[in-house]
Amino acid sequence: EPARPLSSRELNGDAHGPKHTQCIHYIPCPIATPAIAIMPYRLVAAILPILLAPVLLWAGDLPPIVINEINYNSSDDLNPDDWVEFHNSGESDIDMSNWIFMDEDPFPFYTFPTGTTLGAHGFLVVCRDTLLFASWHPEISNRLGNFGFGLSGGGELLRLYDSDGAVVDSLTYDDKAPWPSEANGHGATLVLTDPALDNALLDSWVA
């Protein structure tokens, strides 16, 4: 069925016009799985906005936070395990409490602790192993973790959601040319040449 806008009756349950000014579009979504069907109600309520976020397209401004650096395949000589750096390019601090970071699989995902704030023009590293990361990079104190999944050495989708389930940032990296080979087990990371660039584009990245 082609994508179509929801009517006010479908969106709000009545025919008296929309209750919200945001625009929402319906796209068929194949996420009704047996695993979701047997989950406790509160768990489903918590994760459903995250699962629906790729197919519910909300209008409005998003926080200026981007995935700025990716360490997906460390070298044998320098192995702090997987980590990702986030950057706030805005002029105000951003509350990231209960935001979600995940790869292309819905489970497991990492939830930012309550009280997490990323300052204006600041950077935050989220690690798979904070102790191992700190042993290699003791100078970087603004770090969190641990996320319970590994970043694929063959490239994959990475996603960041806010606490309402809206997609703040998403990108797909790869280990194959023309992506920089130095980041694939040779001691370098993928990093944006400028955090203001579109990180969904290959040309925005170097190693």
Coordinates of N, CA, C and O in Angstrom, one line a residue, residues 14-193:
D14 N -10.8 11.0 16.7 CA -12.1 11.7 16.5 C -12.0 12.5 15.2 O -11.1 12.4 14.5
A15 N -13.1 13.2 14.9 CA -13.2 13.9 13.7 C -13.2 15.4 13.9 O -13.8 16.2 13.1
H16 N -12.7 15.9 14.9 CA -12.7 17.3 15.3 C -11.4 18.0 15.0 O -11.1 19.1 15.6
G17 N -10.6 17.4 14.1 CA -9.3 18.1 13.8 C -8.2 17.6 14.6 O -8.4 17.0 15.7
P18 N -7.0 17.8 14.2 CA -5.8 17.3 14.9 C -5.6 18.1 16.2 O -5.9 19.2 16.4
K19 N -5.0 17.3 17.2 CA -4.7 17.9 18.5 C -3.3 18.5 18.6 O -3.0 19.2 19.5
H20 N -2.5 18.1 17.6 CA -1.1 18.5 17.6 C -0.8 19.1 16.2 O -1.4 18.9 15.2
T21 N 0.3 20.0 16.2 CA 0.6 20.6 15.0 C 1.7 19.9 14.2 O 2.0 20.2 13.1
Q22 N 2.3 18.8 14.8 CA 3.3 18.1 14.1 C 2.6 17.2 13.0 O 1.5 16.8 13.1
C23 N 3.4 17.0 11.9 CA 2.9 16.3 10.8 C 3.5 14.8 10.9 O 4.6 14.6 11.1
I24 N 2.6 13.9 10.7 CA 3.0 12.5 10.8 C 2.5 11.8 9.5 O 1.4 12.0 9.0
H25 N 3.4 10.9 8.9 CA 3.0 10.1 7.8 C 3.1 8.6 8.1 O 3.9 8.2 8.9
Y26 N 2.2 7.9 7.5 CA 2.2 6.4 7.7 C 3.0 5.7 6.6 O 2.8 6.0 5.4
I27 N 3.9 4.8 7.0 CA 4.6 4.0 6.1 C 4.4 2.6 6.6 O 4.7 2.3 7.8
P28 N 4.0 1.6 5.8 CA 3.9 0.2 6.3 C 5.2 -0.2 7.0 O 6.3 0.0 6.5
C29 N 5.0 -0.9 8.2 CA 6.1 -1.2 9.0 C 6.0 -2.7 9.4 O 5.1 -3.0 10.2
P30 N 6.9 -3.6 9.0 CA 6.9 -5.0 9.4 C 7.5 -5.3 10.7 O 8.5 -6.1 10.7
I31 N 7.1 -4.7 11.8 CA 7.8 -5.0 13.1 C 6.9 -5.8 14.0 O 7.4 -6.0 15.1
A32 N 5.8 -6.2 13.6 CA 4.9 -7.0 14.5 C 5.4 -8.4 14.6 O 5.0 -9.3 13.8
T33 N 6.4 -8.6 15.5 CA 7.0 -9.9 15.6 C 6.5 -10.7 16.8 O 6.0 -10.1 17.8
P34 N 6.6 -12.0 16.8 CA 6.2 -12.8 18.0 C 6.9 -12.3 19.3 O 6.3 -12.3 20.4
A35 N 8.2 -11.9 19.2 CA 8.9 -11.4 20.3 C 8.3 -10.2 21.0 O 8.2 -10.1 22.2
I36 N 7.8 -9.3 20.2 CA 7.1 -8.1 20.7 C 5.8 -8.5 21.3 O 5.4 -8.0 22.3
A37 N 5.1 -9.5 20.7 CA 3.8 -9.9 21.2 C 3.8 -10.4 22.6 O 2.8 -10.3 23.3
I38 N 4.9 -11.0 23.0 CA 5.0 -11.7 24.3 C 5.7 -10.8 25.3 O 5.8 -11.2 26.5
M39 N 6.1 -9.6 25.0 CA 6.8 -8.7 25.9 C 5.8 -8.1 26.9 O 4.7 -7.9 26.5
P40 N 6.3 -7.8 28.1 CA 5.4 -7.1 29.1 C 5.0 -5.7 28.5 O 5.7 -5.1 27.7
Y41 N 3.8 -5.3 28.9 CA 3.3 -4.1 28.3 C 4.2 -2.9 28.5 O 4.4 -2.1 27.6
R42 N 4.8 -2.7 29.7 CA 5.6 -1.5 30.0 C 6.8 -1.6 29.1 O 7.3 -0.5 28.7
L43 N 7.4 -2.7 28.9 CA 8.6 -2.8 28.0 C 8.3 -2.5 26.6 O 9.0 -1.7 25.9
V44 N 7.1 -3.0 26.1 CA 6.7 -2.6 24.7 C 6.5 -1.1 24.6 O 6.9 -0.5 23.6
A45 N 5.8 -0.5 25.6 CA 5.6 0.9 25.6 C 6.9 1.7 25.6 O 6.9 2.8 24.9
A46 N 7.9 1.2 26.2 CA 9.2 1.9 26.2 C 9.9 1.8 24.9 O 10.5 2.8 24.5
I47 N 9.9 0.7 24.3 CA 10.7 0.5 23.1 C 10.0 0.7 21.8 O 10.6 0.9 20.7
L48 N 8.6 0.7 21.8 CA 7.9 0.9 20.6 C 8.2 2.2 19.8 O 8.3 2.2 18.6
P49 N 8.3 3.4 20.5 CA 8.7 4.6 19.8 C 10.0 4.5 19.1 O 10.2 5.0 18.0
I50 N 11.0 3.7 19.7 CA 12.3 3.5 19.1 C 12.1 2.7 17.8 O 12.7 3.0 16.8
L51 N 11.4 1.6 17.9 CA 11.2 0.7 16.7 C 10.4 1.4 15.6 O 10.7 1.2 14.4
L52 N 9.5 2.3 16.0 CA 8.7 3.0 15.0 C 9.4 4.2 14.4 O 9.0 4.7 13.3
A53 N 10.4 4.7 15.1 CA 11.1 6.0 14.7 C 11.5 6.0 13.2 O 11.4 7.0 12.5
P54 N 12.1 4.9 12.6 CA 12.5 4.9 11.2 C 11.3 5.1 10.3 O 11.5 5.5 9.1
V55 N 10.1 4.8 10.7 CA 9.0 4.9 9.8 C 7.9 6.0 10.2 O 7.0 6.2 9.5
L56 N 8.1 6.6 11.3 CA 7.3 7.7 11.7 C 8.1 9.0 11.5 O 9.1 9.3 12.2
L57 N 7.8 9.8 10.5 CA 8.6 10.9 10.1 C 8.0 12.2 10.7 O 7.0 12.7 10.3
W58 N 8.6 12.7 11.8 CA 8.1 13.9 12.5 C 8.7 15.1 12.0 O 9.9 15.2 11.7
A59 N 7.8 16.2 11.8 CA 8.4 17.5 11.4 C 8.9 18.2 12.6 O 8.5 17.9 13.8
G60 N 9.8 19.2 12.4 CA 10.3 19.9 13.5 C 11.8 19.9 13.6 O 12.5 19.1 12.9
D61 N 12.4 20.8 14.4 CA 13.9 20.9 14.5 C 14.4 19.8 15.4 O 13.8 19.4 16.4
L62 N 15.5 19.2 15.0 CA 16.2 18.2 15.8 C 17.4 18.8 16.5 O 18.0 19.8 16.1
P63 N 17.7 18.2 17.7 CA 18.9 18.7 18.4 C 20.2 18.6 17.5 O 20.3 17.6 16.7
P64 N 21.1 19.5 17.6 CA 22.3 19.5 16.7 C 23.4 18.6 17.2 O 24.5 19.0 17.3
I65 N 23.0 17.3 17.4 CA 24.0 16.4 17.9 C 24.2 15.3 16.8 O 23.3 14.8 16.2
V66 N 25.5 15.1 16.4 CA 25.8 14.1 15.3 C 26.9 13.1 15.8 O 27.6 13.4 16.7
I67 N 26.9 12.0 15.1 CA 27.9 11.0 15.3 C 29.1 11.6 14.5 O 29.1 11.8 13.3
N68 N 30.2 11.9 15.2 CA 31.3 12.6 14.7 C 32.6 11.7 14.5 O 33.4 12.1 13.6
E69 N 32.7 10.6 15.2 CA 33.9 9.8 15.1 C 33.5 8.3 15.4 O 32.7 8.1 16.3
I70 N 34.1 7.4 14.7 CA 33.7 6.0 14.8 C 35.0 5.1 14.9 O 35.8 5.2 14.0
N71 N 35.1 4.3 15.9 CA 36.2 3.3 16.0 C 35.5 2.0 16.0 O 35.0 1.5 17.0
Y72 N 35.5 1.4 14.8 CA 34.8 0.1 14.6 C 35.6 -1.1 14.5 O 35.2 -2.2 14.6
N73 N 36.9 -0.9 14.2 CA 37.8 -2.1 14.1 C 39.2 -1.7 14.5 O 40.0 -1.2 13.7
S74 N 39.6 -1.9 15.8 CA 40.9 -1.4 16.3 C 42.0 -2.3 15.7 O 41.8 -3.4 15.3
S75 N 43.2 -1.7 15.8 CA 44.4 -2.5 15.4 C 44.8 -3.4 16.6 O 44.4 -3.2 17.8
D76 N 45.7 -4.4 16.4 CA 46.2 -5.2 17.4 C 47.0 -4.4 18.4 O 47.1 -4.7 19.6
D77 N 47.7 -3.4 17.9 CA 48.6 -2.6 18.7 C 47.9 -1.5 19.5 O 48.5 -0.9 20.5
L78 N 46.7 -1.1 19.1 CA 46.0 -0.1 19.8 C 44.5 -0.5 19.8 O 43.8 -0.3 18.8
N79 N 44.1 -1.1 20.9 CA 42.7 -1.7 20.9 C 41.9 -1.3 22.2 O 41.9 -2.0 23.2
P80 N 41.3 -0.1 22.1 CA 40.4 0.3 23.2 C 39.0 -0.2 23.0 O 38.1 0.2 23.8
D81 N 38.8 -1.2 22.1 CA 37.5 -1.7 21.8 C 36.7 -0.6 21.0 O 37.1 0.5 20.8
D82 N 35.4 -1.0 20.7 CA 34.6 -0.1 19.8 C 34.2 1.1 20.6 O 33.8 1.0 21.8
W83 N 34.1 2.2 19.9 CA 33.5 3.5 20.6 C 33.0 4.4 19.5 O 33.5 4.3 18.3
V84 N 32.2 5.3 19.9 CA 31.6 6.3 19.0 C 31.7 7.7 19.7 O 31.4 7.7 21.0
E85 N 32.0 8.7 19.0 CA 32.0 10.1 19.6 C 30.8 10.9 19.0 O 30.6 10.9 17.8
F86 N 30.1 11.6 19.9 CA 29.0 12.5 19.6 C 29.5 13.9 19.8 O 30.2 14.2 20.7
H87 N 29.0 14.8 18.9 CA 29.3 16.2 19.0 C 28.1 17.1 19.0 O 27.1 16.8 18.2
N88 N 28.0 18.0 19.9 CA 26.9 19.0 19.9 C 27.4 20.3 19.2 O 28.3 21.0 19.8
S89 N 26.9 20.5 18.0 CA 27.4 21.7 17.3 C 26.6 22.9 17.6 O 26.8 24.0 17.0
G90 N 25.6 22.8 18.5 CA 24.8 24.0 18.8 C 25.4 24.9 19.9 O 26.5 24.7 20.4
E91 N 24.6 25.9 20.2 CA 25.0 27.0 21.1 C 24.5 26.7 22.5 O 24.8 27.5 23.4
S92 N 23.7 25.7 22.7 CA 23.2 25.4 24.0 C 23.5 24.0 24.4 O 23.7 23.1 23.6
D93 N 23.5 23.7 25.8 CA 23.7 22.4 26.3 C 22.5 21.6 25.9 O 21.3 22.1 25.8
I94 N 22.7 20.3 25.7 CA 21.6 19.4 25.3 C 21.5 18.2 26.3 O 22.4 17.6 26.7
D95 N 20.3 18.1 26.9 CA 20.0 17.0 27.8 C 19.8 15.7 27.0 O 18.8 15.6 26.2
M96 N 20.6 14.7 27.2 CA 20.5 13.5 26.5 C 20.0 12.3 27.4 O 20.2 11.1 27.0
S97 N 19.4 12.7 28.5 CA 18.9 11.6 29.4 C 17.9 10.7 28.6 O 17.0 11.2 27.9
N98 N 18.1 9.4 28.8 CA 17.3 8.4 28.2 C 17.3 8.4 26.7 O 16.3 7.8 26.1
W99 N 18.2 9.0 26.0 CA 18.4 8.8 24.6 C 18.9 7.4 24.3 O 19.4 6.7 25.2
I100 N 18.7 7.0 23.1 CA 19.1 5.6 22.7 C 20.1 5.7 21.5 O 20.0 6.4 20.6
F101 N 21.2 4.8 21.7 CA 22.1 4.6 20.6 C 22.1 3.1 20.3 O 22.1 2.3 21.2
M102 N 22.0 2.8 19.0 CA 22.0 1.4 18.5 C 22.6 1.3 17.2 O 22.7 2.3 16.4
D103 N 22.9 0.0 16.8 CA 23.3 -0.2 15.5 C 22.1 -0.7 14.6 O 21.0 -0.3 15.0
E104 N 22.3 -1.4 13.6 CA 21.2 -1.8 12.7 C 20.3 -2.8 13.3 O 19.1 -3.0 12.8
D105 N 20.7 -3.5 14.4 CA 19.8 -4.4 15.1 C 19.0 -3.7 16.2 O 19.6 -2.8 16.9
P106 N 17.8 -4.0 16.4 CA 17.0 -3.3 17.5 C 17.4 -3.7 18.9 O 17.2 -2.9 19.8
F107 N 18.0 -4.8 19.1 CA 18.5 -5.3 20.4 C 19.9 -5.8 20.3 O 20.2 -6.5 19.3
P108 N 20.7 -5.6 21.3 CA 20.5 -4.7 22.4 C 20.8 -3.2 22.0 O 21.3 -3.0 20.9
F109 N 20.4 -2.3 22.8 CA 20.7 -0.9 22.5 C 21.2 -0.2 23.8 O 21.1 -0.8 24.9
Y110 N 21.8 0.9 23.6 CA 22.4 1.6 24.8 C 21.5 2.8 25.1 O 21.2 3.6 24.3
T111 N 21.2 2.9 26.4 CA 20.4 4.0 26.9 C 21.3 5.0 27.7 O 22.0 4.6 28.6
F112 N 21.3 6.3 27.3 CA 22.1 7.3 28.0 C 21.5 7.5 29.4 O 20.3 7.6 29.6
P113 N 22.4 7.5 30.4 CA 21.9 7.7 31.8 C 21.2 9.0 32.0 O 21.4 10.0 31.4
T114 N 20.2 9.0 33.0 CA 19.6 10.2 33.4 C 20.6 11.2 33.9 O 21.5 10.9 34.6
G115 N 20.5 12.4 33.4 CA 21.4 13.5 33.8 C 22.5 13.7 32.8 O 23.3 14.6 33.0
T116 N 22.5 12.9 31.7 CA 23.6 13.1 30.7 C 23.3 14.4 30.0 O 22.3 14.6 29.4
T117 N 24.3 15.3 30.0 CA 24.2 16.5 29.3 C 25.5 16.7 28.4 O 26.6 16.5 28.8
L118 N 25.3 17.1 27.1 CA 26.4 17.4 26.2 C 26.4 18.9 26.0 O 25.5 19.5 25.5
G119 N 27.5 19.5 26.5 CA 27.6 21.0 26.4 C 27.7 21.5 25.0 O 28.1 20.8 24.0
A120 N 27.4 22.8 24.8 CA 27.5 23.4 23.5 C 28.9 23.2 23.0 O 29.9 23.4 23.7
H121 N 29.0 22.8 21.7 CA 30.3 22.6 21.0 C 31.1 21.5 21.7 O 32.3 21.4 21.4
G122 N 30.5 20.7 22.5 CA 31.2 19.6 23.3 C 31.2 18.3 22.6 O 30.5 18.1 21.5
F123 N 32.0 17.4 23.1 CA 32.1 16.0 22.6 C 31.9 15.0 23.7 O 32.2 15.3 24.9
L124 N 31.3 13.9 23.3 CA 31.1 12.8 24.3 C 31.3 11.5 23.6 O 30.8 11.2 22.5
V125 N 32.2 10.6 24.3 CA 32.5 9.3 23.7 C 31.7 8.3 24.5 O 31.6 8.3 25.7
V126 N 31.0 7.4 23.7 CA 30.3 6.2 24.3 C 31.0 5.0 23.9 O 31.3 4.7 22.7
C127 N 31.4 4.2 24.8 CA 32.3 3.1 24.6 C 31.6 1.7 24.8 O 30.7 1.6 25.6
R128 N 32.2 0.7 24.2 CA 31.8 -0.6 24.5 C 32.4 -1.1 25.8 O 31.9 -2.0 26.5
D129 N 33.6 -0.6 26.1 CA 34.3 -1.0 27.3 C 35.0 0.3 27.9 O 36.1 0.6 27.4
T130 N 34.4 0.9 28.8 CA 35.0 2.2 29.3 C 36.3 2.0 30.0 O 37.2 2.9 29.9
L131 N 36.5 0.9 30.7 CA 37.8 0.7 31.4 C 38.9 0.5 30.4 O 40.0 1.1 30.5
L132 N 38.7 -0.3 29.4 CA 39.7 -0.5 28.3 C 39.9 0.8 27.6 O 41.1 1.1 27.3
F133 N 38.9 1.6 27.3 CA 39.1 2.8 26.6 C 39.9 3.8 27.4 O 40.8 4.4 26.9
A134 N 39.6 3.9 28.7 CA 40.3 4.8 29.6 C 41.8 4.4 29.7 O 42.7 5.2 29.9
S135 N 42.1 3.1 29.6 CA 43.5 2.7 29.7 C 44.3 3.1 28.5 O 45.5 3.4 28.6
W136 N 43.7 3.3 27.4 CA 44.3 3.8 26.2 C 44.2 5.3 26.0 O 45.1 6.0 25.4
H137 N 43.1 5.9 26.5 CA 42.9 7.3 26.4 C 42.5 8.0 27.7 O 41.4 8.5 27.9
P138 N 43.5 8.0 28.7 CA 43.1 8.6 30.0 C 42.9 10.1 29.9 O 42.2 10.6 30.9
E139 N 43.3 10.7 28.9 CA 43.1 12.2 28.8 C 41.6 12.5 28.4 O 41.2 13.7 28.5
I140 N 40.8 11.5 28.0 CA 39.4 11.8 27.6 C 38.6 11.3 28.8 O 38.3 10.2 29.0
S141 N 38.0 12.3 29.5 CA 37.2 12.0 30.7 C 35.7 12.0 30.4 O 35.0 11.4 31.2
N142 N 35.3 12.7 29.3 CA 33.9 12.7 29.0 C 33.5 11.5 28.2 O 33.4 11.5 27.0
R143 N 33.3 10.4 28.9 CA 33.0 9.1 28.3 C 31.9 8.4 29.1 O 31.8 8.6 30.3
L144 N 31.2 7.6 28.4 CA 30.1 6.8 29.0 C 30.2 5.4 28.4 O 30.8 5.1 27.4
G145 N 29.4 4.5 29.0 CA 29.3 3.1 28.5 C 28.8 2.2 29.7 O 28.5 2.7 30.7
N146 N 28.7 0.9 29.5 CA 29.2 0.2 28.2 C 28.0 -0.1 27.4 O 26.9 -0.5 27.9
F147 N 28.2 0.0 26.0 CA 27.1 -0.5 25.2 C 27.4 -2.0 24.9 O 28.5 -2.4 24.8
G148 N 26.3 -2.7 24.8 CA 26.4 -4.2 24.8 C 26.4 -4.8 23.5 O 25.9 -5.9 23.3
F149 N 26.9 -4.1 22.5 CA 27.0 -4.7 21.1 C 28.2 -4.2 20.5 O 28.8 -3.2 20.9
G150 N 28.7 -4.9 19.5 CA 29.9 -4.5 18.8 C 29.6 -3.8 17.5 O 28.6 -4.1 16.9
L151 N 30.5 -2.9 17.1 CA 30.3 -2.3 15.8 C 30.9 -3.2 14.7 O 32.0 -3.7 14.9
S152 N 30.1 -3.4 13.7 CA 30.5 -4.4 12.6 C 31.8 -3.9 11.9 O 31.9 -2.8 11.5
G153 N 32.7 -4.9 11.8 CA 33.9 -4.6 11.0 C 33.7 -4.5 9.5 O 34.6 -4.1 8.7
G154 N 32.5 -4.9 9.1 CA 32.1 -4.8 7.7 C 31.2 -3.6 7.3 O 30.7 -3.6 6.2
G155 N 31.0 -2.7 8.3 CA 30.1 -1.6 8.1 C 28.7 -1.9 8.4 O 28.3 -3.0 8.3
E156 N 28.0 -0.9 8.9 CA 26.6 -1.0 9.2 C 25.9 0.3 9.5 O 26.6 1.4 9.5
L157 N 24.6 0.3 9.8 CA 23.9 1.4 10.2 C 24.0 1.7 11.6 O 23.9 0.8 12.5
L158 N 24.2 3.0 12.0 CA 24.2 3.5 13.4 C 23.1 4.5 13.5 O 22.9 5.3 12.6
R159 N 22.5 4.5 14.7 CA 21.3 5.4 14.9 C 21.3 6.0 16.3 O 21.7 5.4 17.3
L160 N 20.9 7.2 16.4 CA 20.7 7.9 17.6 C 19.3 8.5 17.7 O 18.8 9.2 16.8
Y161 N 18.6 8.2 18.8 CA 17.2 8.6 19.1 C 17.2 9.4 20.3 O 17.9 9.2 21.3
D162 N 16.3 10.4 20.3 CA 16.0 11.1 21.6 C 15.1 10.4 22.4 O 14.6 9.3 22.1
S163 N 14.7 10.9 23.6 CA 13.9 10.2 24.6 C 12.5 10.1 24.1 O 11.7 9.3 24.7
D164 N 12.1 10.8 23.1 CA 10.7 10.7 22.5 C 10.7 9.7 21.3 O 9.6 9.4 20.7
G165 N 11.8 9.1 21.0 CA 11.9 8.2 19.9 C 12.1 8.8 18.5 O 12.0 8.0 17.5
A166 N 12.4 10.1 18.5 CA 12.7 10.7 17.2 C 14.2 10.4 16.8 O 15.1 10.4 17.6
V167 N 14.4 10.2 15.5 CA 15.7 10.0 15.0 C 16.5 11.3 15.0 O 16.1 12.2 14.3
V168 N 17.5 11.4 15.8 CA 18.4 12.6 15.9 C 19.5 12.5 14.8 O 19.8 13.5 14.1
D169 N 20.0 11.3 14.6 CA 21.1 11.1 13.6 C 21.2 9.7 13.2 O 20.9 8.8 14.1
S170 N 21.5 9.4 12.0 CA 21.7 8.1 11.5 C 22.7 8.1 10.3 O 22.7 9.1 9.5
L171 N 23.5 7.1 10.2 CA 24.4 7.0 9.0 C 24.8 5.5 8.9 O 24.6 4.7 9.8
T172 N 25.3 5.2 7.7 CA 25.8 3.9 7.4 C 27.3 4.1 6.9 O 27.5 4.7 6.0
Y173 N 28.2 3.4 7.7 CA 29.6 3.4 7.3 C 29.9 2.1 6.6 O 29.1 1.1 6.7
D174 N 31.1 2.0 6.0 CA 31.5 0.8 5.3 C 33.0 0.6 5.4 O 33.7 1.6 5.7
D175 N 33.5 -0.6 5.3 CA 34.9 -0.9 5.3 C 35.5 -1.0 3.9 O 36.7 -1.3 3.8
K176 N 34.7 -0.9 2.9 CA 35.1 -1.1 1.5 C 35.3 0.2 0.8 O 34.7 1.2 1.1
A177 N 36.3 0.2 -0.1 CA 36.5 1.4 -0.9 C 35.2 1.9 -1.6 O 34.4 1.0 -2.0
P178 N 35.1 3.2 -1.7 CA 36.1 4.2 -1.4 C 36.1 4.7 0.1 O 36.7 5.8 0.3
W179 N 35.5 4.0 1.0 CA 35.7 4.4 2.4 C 37.2 4.2 2.8 O 37.8 3.2 2.3
P180 N 37.7 5.0 3.7 CA 39.1 4.9 4.1 C 39.5 3.6 4.7 O 38.9 3.2 5.7
S181 N 40.5 2.9 4.2 CA 40.9 1.6 4.6 C 41.6 1.6 5.9 O 41.7 0.7 6.7
E182 N 42.2 2.8 6.3 CA 43.0 3.0 7.5 C 42.2 2.7 8.7 O 42.8 2.4 9.8
A183 N 40.9 2.9 8.7 CA 40.0 2.7 9.9 C 39.7 1.3 10.1 O 39.1 0.9 11.1
N184 N 40.0 0.4 9.1 CA 39.6 -1.0 9.2 C 40.8 -1.8 9.7 O 41.5 -2.6 9.0
G185 N 41.1 -1.7 11.0 CA 42.1 -2.5 11.7 C 43.5 -2.0 11.6 O 44.5 -2.7 11.9
H186 N 43.7 -0.8 11.1 CA 45.0 -0.2 10.9 C 45.3 1.0 11.9 O 46.3 1.7 11.6
G187 N 44.6 1.1 12.9 CA 44.9 2.1 14.0 C 44.3 3.4 13.9 O 44.4 4.2 14.8
A188 N 43.5 3.7 12.8 CA 42.9 5.0 12.6 C 41.4 4.8 12.9 O 40.8 3.7 13.0
T189 N 40.7 5.9 13.0 CA 39.2 6.0 13.2 C 38.6 6.7 12.0 O 39.3 7.5 11.3
L190 N 37.3 6.5 11.8 CA 36.6 7.4 10.9 C 36.2 8.6 11.6 O 35.7 8.6 12.7
V191 N 36.5 9.8 11.0 CA 36.1 11.1 11.7 C 35.7 12.1 10.6 O 36.1 12.1 9.5
L192 N 34.7 12.9 11.0 CA 34.2 13.9 10.1 C 35.3 15.0 9.9 O 35.9 15.4 10.9
T193 N 35.4 15.4 8.7 CA 36.4 16.5 8.4 C 35.8 17.8 9.0 O 36.6 18.7 9.4

